[in-house]
């Protein structure tokens, strides 16, 4: 076996030709989405009013283990993929751990994260259906950036409702989207009924993700030739993100490596689901008992403090209900800097796996996450996104345990993105003004009973 | 011959083990640096007061064609290199050109540019000499970021003088440097004698690389255990940057490809020099007559409007004099957004090559550069740095000429970095408020006679 390089890149010919649909191999399937009006599982027809038909089909598909990646999407993937699996030699040395640490790095594209993997897929199906454009919401801005890149490539109109406070606080994110030709509207806005209603009621509001979702859905369903797209939570998004795990598994196997522990951050669950899917499939089939860890912020602890119940996916209650680990759709997360993890619920797939004890979860505090982020940046060179840094923190903790026990475990974690647009957060950390807010039980709607 | 992939990555074992010192093969050597006091060529001893001794030796070396890259530096390179040579299939298709376009992409590291290639080398020699730290200047901030990364890795103190207009346009750049532990001061500042003098003379100045160099040199020579390091212009920097050209040449040769035209942006000349060196070596030896084009901003046109004379490298006149294409060391460039190209002079190596007509130069206007940048971002996905976009503009122009003539030329250009910290500039462009300032002859000191 040849020496393991710092970075393992697959050949283009080794890139996945199909996404892996873990649901087909799950023994306990995720509970279906429910139409809150009829209390019945949502139908393909109902979903197709909001989503492209092909994506609605993917959302409901729990039988086909592999779904072919169309050639056009595979060609787009070649512009920024395969992404490397990096052997963290420098981190191992600095920690003095016998553990072998690998990370799958998804940050080397302009969206700065893994979001592009699903954005191009969703934009592609929209284009193929002959649509004029898509609408979406964005908070931190990575998803909006990814979608605007995909739409620019396919010459599709892209309308992004950006939470007003983010629009004002992250002008550079907005500018990247504009550079890719997206129309970015601060939400709430005067362009939708729901936006006008909210503005009339609370005219000083700085907006919320829930409101932005409502506006984006309204914009999609009231304009001819538009559909709504979403960057996480949905099963279709996890499906597209399996390119992460499939590439990682193939790359490691080339060097005869198999991870003992797999770690990822979890907001809505798209990157974690994508990374772990092929490994989880083997775990379910009894091939290998991987230890899988979801890392979430202590300020938004869906897995570790939420309940596994049916809940709305959005604050405005315009979307179907999903059975998931949730803090309650009215939960108002504190303004933590890992914007991509500020979501009250969790992917239905991951929720079922967690309930089946096929994976673990840990909650970590913001300042210890940034401590890990800065440490990693100085040792491994890459400046990580706050979201990704949750996984770094947990990986370092596991590597330290190995140092104590002397076990040379193999750790794989997902480094989902870069922090170039998060320097205000780093500034707060560097200045020592960052706090560690943890919600009380009273602030978590599902715990209020 | 196998099909050419979108991205050509070398194996780690194929990475260069030595830098290529083009000067050894140049028939007309660059004119020596001159001590302005004695009017004699500077000696190793004189240079060693300012630079690490090993780097001073490299600065004066015009006899050894190859200089071994120490193993520690090669290991650091493996953290972010080899960088890919990308076949711009999407750009070719969009342009409808028969030209084959390749770019060597140096932006996939946290410094966002090629600067890290020399930063780690200079920091390594400083550490090896037992120094406490280094001082430097930075324009756009890419060099300062790169140096702070290298210093964090080697546990060296890092003091950065940042050109004031960049410091103000790019507060987040400063924060990246701080995250890597660097001390960042806007220049001109009150912390040095030369800074105070420049402020007294031009108290509204937005600064320039020339001013910041003077301050950094003063800081290095007045503190015990410090030396000055520079991110461009110097022959040692071009030497380290030859990893770009060496990797690019090896990668292309693996697929039987040889460029007809090689294009790079030119500020002080480090990326251009690094990219072209191995090709220029062959041109000098008569192996192949590559066409080589330097692209500079019309607002700071050292090659196209400057004169080839001895001049100071810095505004404060604390450095040796170099024979180079220069606008005059008192030239105050307008606040163009490509901060990395705001330098009054040019590498002595490139100046000699240009004077020998071994390479061409073109000057391009700011708005047409950003037009090319946006076009490229939408087609190829990567959001380019303004500096790099000068090369994109020229490459697109050459590809369009090929479309007119029907020639299928092979174009290689250097995509030196990403524009994530340049969104204020993109905003001005997107808003249509960007201008195209071109200095009058009167504003160019060497033309005032």
mmCIF file of N, CA and C in Angstrom, chain A residues 8 10 14-16 245-255 279:
data_model
loop_
_atom_site.group_PDB
_atom_site.id
_atom_site.type_symbol
_atom_site.label_atom_id
_atom_site.label_comp_id
_atom_site.label_asym_id
_atom_site.label_seq_id
_atom_site.Cartn_x
_atom_site.Cartn_y
_atom_site.Cartn_z
ATOM 1 N N UNK A 8 -6.139 13.389 -0.758
ATOM 2 C CA UNK A 8 -6.502 12.340 -1.701
ATOM 3 C C UNK A 8 -7.565 12.898 -2.645
ATOM 4 N N UNK A 10 -9.791 11.998 -6.021
ATOM 5 C CA UNK A 10 -10.191 10.967 -6.974
ATOM 6 C C UNK A 10 -9.937 11.466 -8.390
ATOM 7 N N UNK A 14 -13.580 8.393 -11.334
ATOM 8 C CA UNK A 14 -13.966 7.697 -10.099
ATOM 9 C C UNK A 14 -15.091 8.405 -9.354
ATOM 10 N N UNK A 15 -15.521 9.534 -9.874
ATOM 11 C CA UNK A 15 -16.596 10.275 -9.201
ATOM 12 C C UNK A 15 -17.911 9.502 -9.300
ATOM 13 N N UNK A 16 -18.783 9.649 -8.297
ATOM 14 C CA UNK A 16 -20.039 8.886 -8.300
ATOM 15 C C UNK A 16 -20.909 9.197 -9.525
ATOM 16 N N UNK A 245 -20.221 11.722 0.852
ATOM 17 C CA UNK A 245 -19.867 10.452 1.485
ATOM 18 C C UNK A 245 -19.350 9.427 0.495
ATOM 19 N N UNK A 246 -19.954 9.399 -0.682
ATOM 20 C CA UNK A 246 -19.535 8.428 -1.702
ATOM 21 C C UNK A 246 -18.096 8.695 -2.131
ATOM 22 N N UNK A 247 -17.781 9.967 -2.399
ATOM 23 C CA UNK A 247 -16.398 10.305 -2.758
ATOM 24 C C UNK A 247 -15.437 9.973 -1.619
ATOM 25 N N UNK A 248 -15.847 10.328 -0.398
ATOM 26 C CA UNK A 248 -14.957 10.109 0.752
ATOM 27 C C UNK A 248 -14.664 8.618 0.925
ATOM 28 N N UNK A 249 -15.699 7.801 0.799
ATOM 29 C CA UNK A 249 -15.534 6.356 1.003
ATOM 30 C C UNK A 249 -14.618 5.773 -0.082
ATOM 31 N N UNK A 250 -14.856 6.158 -1.325
ATOM 32 C CA UNK A 250 -14.024 5.658 -2.425
ATOM 33 C C UNK A 250 -12.564 6.093 -2.246
ATOM 34 N N UNK A 251 -12.379 7.356 -1.866
ATOM 35 C CA UNK A 251 -11.017 7.882 -1.708
ATOM 36 C C UNK A 251 -10.277 7.131 -0.602
ATOM 37 N N UNK A 252 -10.930 6.901 0.522
ATOM 38 C CA UNK A 252 -10.282 6.198 1.634
ATOM 39 C C UNK A 252 -10.003 4.744 1.261
ATOM 40 N N UNK A 253 -10.955 4.131 0.570
ATOM 41 C CA UNK A 253 -10.774 2.726 0.194
ATOM 42 C C UNK A 253 -9.583 2.529 -0.735
ATOM 43 N N UNK A 254 -9.283 3.553 -1.550
ATOM 44 C CA UNK A 254 -8.107 3.457 -2.433
ATOM 45 C C UNK A 254 -6.834 3.228 -1.632
ATOM 46 N N UNK A 255 -6.842 3.708 -0.383
ATOM 47 C CA UNK A 255 -5.667 3.552 0.461
ATOM 48 C C UNK A 255 -5.905 2.549 1.587
ATOM 49 N N UNK A 279 -21.791 5.029 4.658
ATOM 50 C CA UNK A 279 -21.280 4.300 5.827
ATOM 51 C C UNK A 279 -22.463 3.752 6.637
#
